[in-house]
Short mmCIF file of C-alpha atoms in Angstrom, two decimals:
data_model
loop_
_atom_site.label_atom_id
_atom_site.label_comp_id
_atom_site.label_asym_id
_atom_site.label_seq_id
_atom_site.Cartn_x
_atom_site.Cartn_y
_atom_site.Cartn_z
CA UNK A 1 0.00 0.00 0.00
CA UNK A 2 1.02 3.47 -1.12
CA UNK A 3 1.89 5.63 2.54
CA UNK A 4 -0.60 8.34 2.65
CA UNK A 5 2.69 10.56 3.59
CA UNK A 6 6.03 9.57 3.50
CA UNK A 7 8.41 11.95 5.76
CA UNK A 8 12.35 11.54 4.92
CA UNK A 9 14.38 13.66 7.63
CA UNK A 10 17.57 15.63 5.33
CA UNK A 11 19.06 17.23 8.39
CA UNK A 12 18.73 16.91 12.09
CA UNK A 13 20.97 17.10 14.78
CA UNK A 14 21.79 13.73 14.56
CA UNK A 15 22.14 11.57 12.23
CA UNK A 16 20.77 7.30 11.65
CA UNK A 17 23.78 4.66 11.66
CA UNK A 18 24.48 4.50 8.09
CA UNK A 19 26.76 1.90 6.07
CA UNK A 20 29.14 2.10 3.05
CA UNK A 21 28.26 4.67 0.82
CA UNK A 22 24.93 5.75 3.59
CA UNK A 23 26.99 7.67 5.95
CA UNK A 24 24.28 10.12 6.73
CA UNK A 25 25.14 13.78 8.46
CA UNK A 26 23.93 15.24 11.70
CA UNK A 27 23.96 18.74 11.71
CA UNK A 28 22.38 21.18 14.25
CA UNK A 29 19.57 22.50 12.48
CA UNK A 30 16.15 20.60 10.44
CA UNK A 31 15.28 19.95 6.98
CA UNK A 32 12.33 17.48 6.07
CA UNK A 33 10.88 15.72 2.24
CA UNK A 34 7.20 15.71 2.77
CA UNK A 35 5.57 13.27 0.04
CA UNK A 36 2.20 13.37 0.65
CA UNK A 37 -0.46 14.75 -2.63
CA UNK A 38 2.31 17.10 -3.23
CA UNK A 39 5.99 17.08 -2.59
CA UNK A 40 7.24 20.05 -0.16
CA UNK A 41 10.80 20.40 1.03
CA UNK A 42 10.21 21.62 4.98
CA UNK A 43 12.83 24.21 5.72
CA UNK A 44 16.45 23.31 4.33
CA UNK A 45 19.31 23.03 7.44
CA UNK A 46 21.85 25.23 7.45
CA UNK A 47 24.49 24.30 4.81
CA UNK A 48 24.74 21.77 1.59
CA UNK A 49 24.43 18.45 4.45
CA UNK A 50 21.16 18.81 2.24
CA UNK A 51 22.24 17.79 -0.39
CA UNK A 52 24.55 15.22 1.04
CA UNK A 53 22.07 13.45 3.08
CA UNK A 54 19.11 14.16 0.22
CA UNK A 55 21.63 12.42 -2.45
CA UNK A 56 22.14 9.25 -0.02
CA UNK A 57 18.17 8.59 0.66
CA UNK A 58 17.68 8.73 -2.90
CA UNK A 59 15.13 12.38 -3.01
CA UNK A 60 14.69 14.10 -6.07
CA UNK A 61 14.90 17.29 -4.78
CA UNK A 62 14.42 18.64 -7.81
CA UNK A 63 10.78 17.03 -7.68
CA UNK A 64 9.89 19.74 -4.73
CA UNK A 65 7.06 21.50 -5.87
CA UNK A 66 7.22 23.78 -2.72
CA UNK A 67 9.83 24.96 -0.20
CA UNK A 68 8.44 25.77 2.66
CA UNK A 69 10.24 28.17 5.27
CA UNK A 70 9.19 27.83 9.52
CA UNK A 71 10.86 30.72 10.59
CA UNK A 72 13.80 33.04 9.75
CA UNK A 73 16.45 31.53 11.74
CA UNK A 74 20.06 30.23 9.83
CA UNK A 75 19.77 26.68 11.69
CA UNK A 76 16.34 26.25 9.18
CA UNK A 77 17.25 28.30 6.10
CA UNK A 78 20.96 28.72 5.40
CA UNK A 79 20.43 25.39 2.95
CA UNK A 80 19.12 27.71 0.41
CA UNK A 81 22.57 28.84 -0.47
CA UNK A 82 23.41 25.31 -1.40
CA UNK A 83 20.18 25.22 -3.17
CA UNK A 84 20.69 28.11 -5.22
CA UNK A 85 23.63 26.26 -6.38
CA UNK A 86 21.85 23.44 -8.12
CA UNK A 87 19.73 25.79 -10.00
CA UNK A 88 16.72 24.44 -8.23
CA UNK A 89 13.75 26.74 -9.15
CA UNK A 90 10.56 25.88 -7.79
CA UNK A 91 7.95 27.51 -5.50
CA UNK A 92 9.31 29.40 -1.90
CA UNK A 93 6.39 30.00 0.12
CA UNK A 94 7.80 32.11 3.54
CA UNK A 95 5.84 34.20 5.93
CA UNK A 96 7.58 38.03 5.69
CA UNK A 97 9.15 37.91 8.89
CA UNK A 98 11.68 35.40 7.56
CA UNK A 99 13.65 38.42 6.29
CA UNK A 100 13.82 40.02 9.77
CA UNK A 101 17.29 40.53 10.83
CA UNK A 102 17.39 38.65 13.96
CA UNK A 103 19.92 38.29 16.88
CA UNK A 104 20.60 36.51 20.14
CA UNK A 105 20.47 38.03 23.67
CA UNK A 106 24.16 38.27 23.32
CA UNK A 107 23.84 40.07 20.27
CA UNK A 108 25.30 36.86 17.98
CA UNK A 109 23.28 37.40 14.10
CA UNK A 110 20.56 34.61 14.16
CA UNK A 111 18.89 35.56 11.12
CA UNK A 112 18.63 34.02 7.74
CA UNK A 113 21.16 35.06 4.96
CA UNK A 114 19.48 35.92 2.09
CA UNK A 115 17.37 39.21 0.97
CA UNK A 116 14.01 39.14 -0.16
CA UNK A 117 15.64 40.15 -3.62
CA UNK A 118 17.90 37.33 -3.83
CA UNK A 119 15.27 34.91 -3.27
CA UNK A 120 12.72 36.48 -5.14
CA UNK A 121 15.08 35.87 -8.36
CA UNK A 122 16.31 32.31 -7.86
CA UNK A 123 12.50 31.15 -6.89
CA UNK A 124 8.95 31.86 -7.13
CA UNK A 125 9.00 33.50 -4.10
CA UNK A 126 5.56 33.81 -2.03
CA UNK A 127 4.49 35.40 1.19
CA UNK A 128 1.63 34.81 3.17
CA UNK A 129 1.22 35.33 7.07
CA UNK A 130 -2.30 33.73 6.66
CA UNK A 131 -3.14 29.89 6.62
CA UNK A 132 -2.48 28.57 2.63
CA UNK A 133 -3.83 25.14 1.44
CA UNK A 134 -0.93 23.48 -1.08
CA UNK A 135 -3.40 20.44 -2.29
CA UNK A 136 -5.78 18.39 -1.35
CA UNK A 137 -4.16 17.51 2.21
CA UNK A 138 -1.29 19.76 2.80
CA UNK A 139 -1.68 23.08 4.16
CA UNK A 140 0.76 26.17 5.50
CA UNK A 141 -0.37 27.10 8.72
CA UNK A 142 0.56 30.71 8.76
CA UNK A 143 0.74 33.14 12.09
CA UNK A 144 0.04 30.55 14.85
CA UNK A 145 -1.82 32.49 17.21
CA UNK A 146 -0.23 32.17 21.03
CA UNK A 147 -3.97 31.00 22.63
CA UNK A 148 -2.85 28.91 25.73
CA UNK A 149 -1.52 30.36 29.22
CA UNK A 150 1.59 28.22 29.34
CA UNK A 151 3.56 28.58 26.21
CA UNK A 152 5.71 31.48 25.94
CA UNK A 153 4.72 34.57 24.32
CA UNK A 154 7.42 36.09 23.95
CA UNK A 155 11.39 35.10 22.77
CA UNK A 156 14.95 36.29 24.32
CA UNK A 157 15.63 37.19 20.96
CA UNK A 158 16.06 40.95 19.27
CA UNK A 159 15.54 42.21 15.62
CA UNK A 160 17.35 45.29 14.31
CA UNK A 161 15.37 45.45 10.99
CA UNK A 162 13.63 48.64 10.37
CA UNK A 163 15.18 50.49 12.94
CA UNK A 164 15.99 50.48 16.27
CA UNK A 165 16.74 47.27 18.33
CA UNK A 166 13.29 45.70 19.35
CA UNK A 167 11.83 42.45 20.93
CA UNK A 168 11.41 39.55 18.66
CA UNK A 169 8.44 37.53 18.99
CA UNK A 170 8.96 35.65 15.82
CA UNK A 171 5.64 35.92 14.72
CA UNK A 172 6.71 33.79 11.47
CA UNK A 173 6.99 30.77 13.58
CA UNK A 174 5.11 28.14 11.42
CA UNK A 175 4.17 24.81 10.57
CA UNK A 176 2.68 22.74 8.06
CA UNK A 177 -0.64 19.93 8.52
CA UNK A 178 -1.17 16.98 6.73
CA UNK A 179 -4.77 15.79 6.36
CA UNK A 180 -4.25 11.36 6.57
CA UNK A 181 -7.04 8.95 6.81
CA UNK A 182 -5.64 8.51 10.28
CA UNK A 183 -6.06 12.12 11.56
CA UNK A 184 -3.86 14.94 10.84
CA UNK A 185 -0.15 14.82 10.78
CA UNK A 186 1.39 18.22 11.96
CA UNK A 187 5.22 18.92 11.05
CA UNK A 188 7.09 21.76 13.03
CA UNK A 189 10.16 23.80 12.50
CA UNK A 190 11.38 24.76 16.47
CA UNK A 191 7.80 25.45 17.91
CA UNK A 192 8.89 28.87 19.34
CA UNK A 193 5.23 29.94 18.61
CA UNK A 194 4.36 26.78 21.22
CA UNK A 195 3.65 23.03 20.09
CA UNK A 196 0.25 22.91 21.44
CA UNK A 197 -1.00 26.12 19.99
CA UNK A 198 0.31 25.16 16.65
CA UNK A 199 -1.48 21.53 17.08
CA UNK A 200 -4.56 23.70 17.80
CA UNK A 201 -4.00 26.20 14.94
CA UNK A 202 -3.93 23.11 12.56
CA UNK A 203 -7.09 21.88 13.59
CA UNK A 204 -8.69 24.62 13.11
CA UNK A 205 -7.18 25.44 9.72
CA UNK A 206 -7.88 21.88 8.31
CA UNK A 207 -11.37 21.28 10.01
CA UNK A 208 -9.51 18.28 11.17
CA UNK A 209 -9.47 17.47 14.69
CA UNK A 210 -7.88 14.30 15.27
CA UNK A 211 -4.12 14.46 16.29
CA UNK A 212 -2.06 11.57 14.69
CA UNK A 213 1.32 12.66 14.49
CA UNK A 214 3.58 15.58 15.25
CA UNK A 215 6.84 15.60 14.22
CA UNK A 216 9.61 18.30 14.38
CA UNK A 217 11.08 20.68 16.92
CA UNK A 218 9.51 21.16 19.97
CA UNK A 219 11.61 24.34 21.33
CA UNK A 220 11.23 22.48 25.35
CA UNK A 221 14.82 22.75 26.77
CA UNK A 222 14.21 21.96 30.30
CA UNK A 223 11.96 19.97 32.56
CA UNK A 224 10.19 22.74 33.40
CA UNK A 225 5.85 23.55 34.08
CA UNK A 226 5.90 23.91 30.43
CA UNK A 227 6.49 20.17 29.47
CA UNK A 228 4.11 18.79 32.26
CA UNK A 229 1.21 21.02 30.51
CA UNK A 230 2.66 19.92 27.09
CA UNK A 231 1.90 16.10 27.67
CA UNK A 232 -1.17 16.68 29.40
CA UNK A 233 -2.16 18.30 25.86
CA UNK A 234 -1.11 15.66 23.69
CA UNK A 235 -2.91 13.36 26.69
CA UNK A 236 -6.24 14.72 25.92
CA UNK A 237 -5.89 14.89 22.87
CA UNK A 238 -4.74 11.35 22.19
CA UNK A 239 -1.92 11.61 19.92
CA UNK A 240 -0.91 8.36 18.68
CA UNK A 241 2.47 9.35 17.20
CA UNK A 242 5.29 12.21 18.75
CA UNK A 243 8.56 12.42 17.40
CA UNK A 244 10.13 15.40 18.50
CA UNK A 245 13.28 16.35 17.03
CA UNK A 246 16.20 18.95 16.63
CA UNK A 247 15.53 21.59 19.20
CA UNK A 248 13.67 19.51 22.70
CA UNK A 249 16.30 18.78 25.14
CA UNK A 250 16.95 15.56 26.87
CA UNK A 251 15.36 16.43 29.84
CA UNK A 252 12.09 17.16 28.25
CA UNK A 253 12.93 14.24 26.04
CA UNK A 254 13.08 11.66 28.63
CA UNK A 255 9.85 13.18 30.35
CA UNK A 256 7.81 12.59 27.07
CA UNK A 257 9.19 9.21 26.38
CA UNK A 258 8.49 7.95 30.51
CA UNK A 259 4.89 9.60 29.88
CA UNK A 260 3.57 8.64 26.72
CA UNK A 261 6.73 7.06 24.69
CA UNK A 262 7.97 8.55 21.86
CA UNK A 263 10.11 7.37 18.04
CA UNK A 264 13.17 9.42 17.70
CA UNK A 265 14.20 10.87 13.90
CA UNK A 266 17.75 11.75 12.78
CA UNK A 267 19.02 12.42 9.55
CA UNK A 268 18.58 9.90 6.75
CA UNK A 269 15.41 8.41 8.49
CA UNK A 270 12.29 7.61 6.49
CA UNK A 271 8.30 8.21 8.64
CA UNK A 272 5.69 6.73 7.08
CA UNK A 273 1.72 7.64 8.24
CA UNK A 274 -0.47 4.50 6.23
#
């Protein structure tokens, strides 16, 4: 039988035990094929490990007919540079944000490299801060809006775009939803916009609300109030499947797996939803 989606991880911050001529890379940062009705590259690392790891699980990334941006942050985007390389041209769908120039508390760039006018010439380069449906089951979430009293609302990051330094909220933080006969399947960049509002956000998007899956960065780097209220969440709402990835800390890690198990993904690793 045909997978109604077929998830292949191209970067992650670690990496599957490969063999031979499979020697996959881990690489701090995320990049995921999404082969569901359409095929969408989900953000794109932060270097040409893309195209390394892409090459060994035998994508066509070529075949994307999207890239899909979560947020502006290097970790998620710098993989475009390698990108560019290959001549890829195909459809970049970002929220504007992503072109924010962003920094850490310390005052370290965090941003993504590119201008809007670079990208805008080596793709078909869309914007949207509202919800956008790619095909029959795969949508663009959008602006997740920050509902619940326990995720944060705010970042420790600063933007110095369009004047003076300023709090960053990243209010690009996105996701994208996968309609399955199973329920929906929800794939996350880091979460900074919460997990549980952006599970919430999808349901309401799709008209969906089943919770199968959720994959992706979490953005929980503790064992902290936040966690406890995170499981409870994914409790009630009976998700069968969590794999989180890249940026959820072994702390939080070992909390979700001791209170509702979960699979781990690293680079080179195929997810399958029947």
């Amino acid at each position: 039988m045909t997978p109604a989606v077929r998830l292949t991880i191209l970067c992650e911050d670690q990496a599957r035990m490969g063999f031979l001529d499979k020697k996959f890379f881990g690489q701090h940062g995320l990049a995921i094929f999404v082969e569901a009705d359409c095929r969408v590259l989900f953000d794109t690392g932060p270097s040409a490990v893309i195209l390394a790891n892409a090459a060994m699980a035998g994508v066509n990334l070529a075949s994307a007919e999207w890239i899909v941006l979560s947020h502006g942050h290097w970790d998620h985007t710098d993989g475009l540079e390698a990108l560019m390389a290959t001549g890829l041209r195909t459809r970049l769908l970002v929220h504007p944000d992503v072109f924010a120039r962003r920094h850490r508390p310390s005052g370290e760039f965090n941003g993504m490299l590119f201008p809007r006018e670079q990208l805008a010439s080596a793709f078909e380069l869309h914007e949207s801060t509202g919800p956008l449906q790619l095909s029959d089951t795969v949508w663009f979430l959008g602006e997740i809006p920050r509902t619940n009293d326990f995720e944060a609302q705010t970042t420790p990051f600063f933007r110095t775009d369009n004047g003076p330094k300023r709090p960053d909220p990243l209010p690009d933080d996105t996701a994208l939803a996968i309609r399955t006969p199973r329920g929906l399947v929800v794939v996350t960049g880091c979460s900074h916009a919460g997990v549980c509002n952006i599970c919430e956000h999808a349901r309401k998007v799709t008209g969906e609300e089943r919770l199968h899956m959720v994959l992706g960065g979490f953005h929980l780097l503790d064992d902290s109030d936040i966690v406890d209220k995170s499981i409870a969440y994914f409790r009630e709402r009976q998700v069968e499947r969590l794999l989180p990835m890249h940026c959820t800390a072994m702390p939080a890690l070992a909390k979700f797996h001791t209170a509702l198990g979960i699979e781990k993904a690293s680079a080179g690793d195929v997810v399958e939803v029947a």
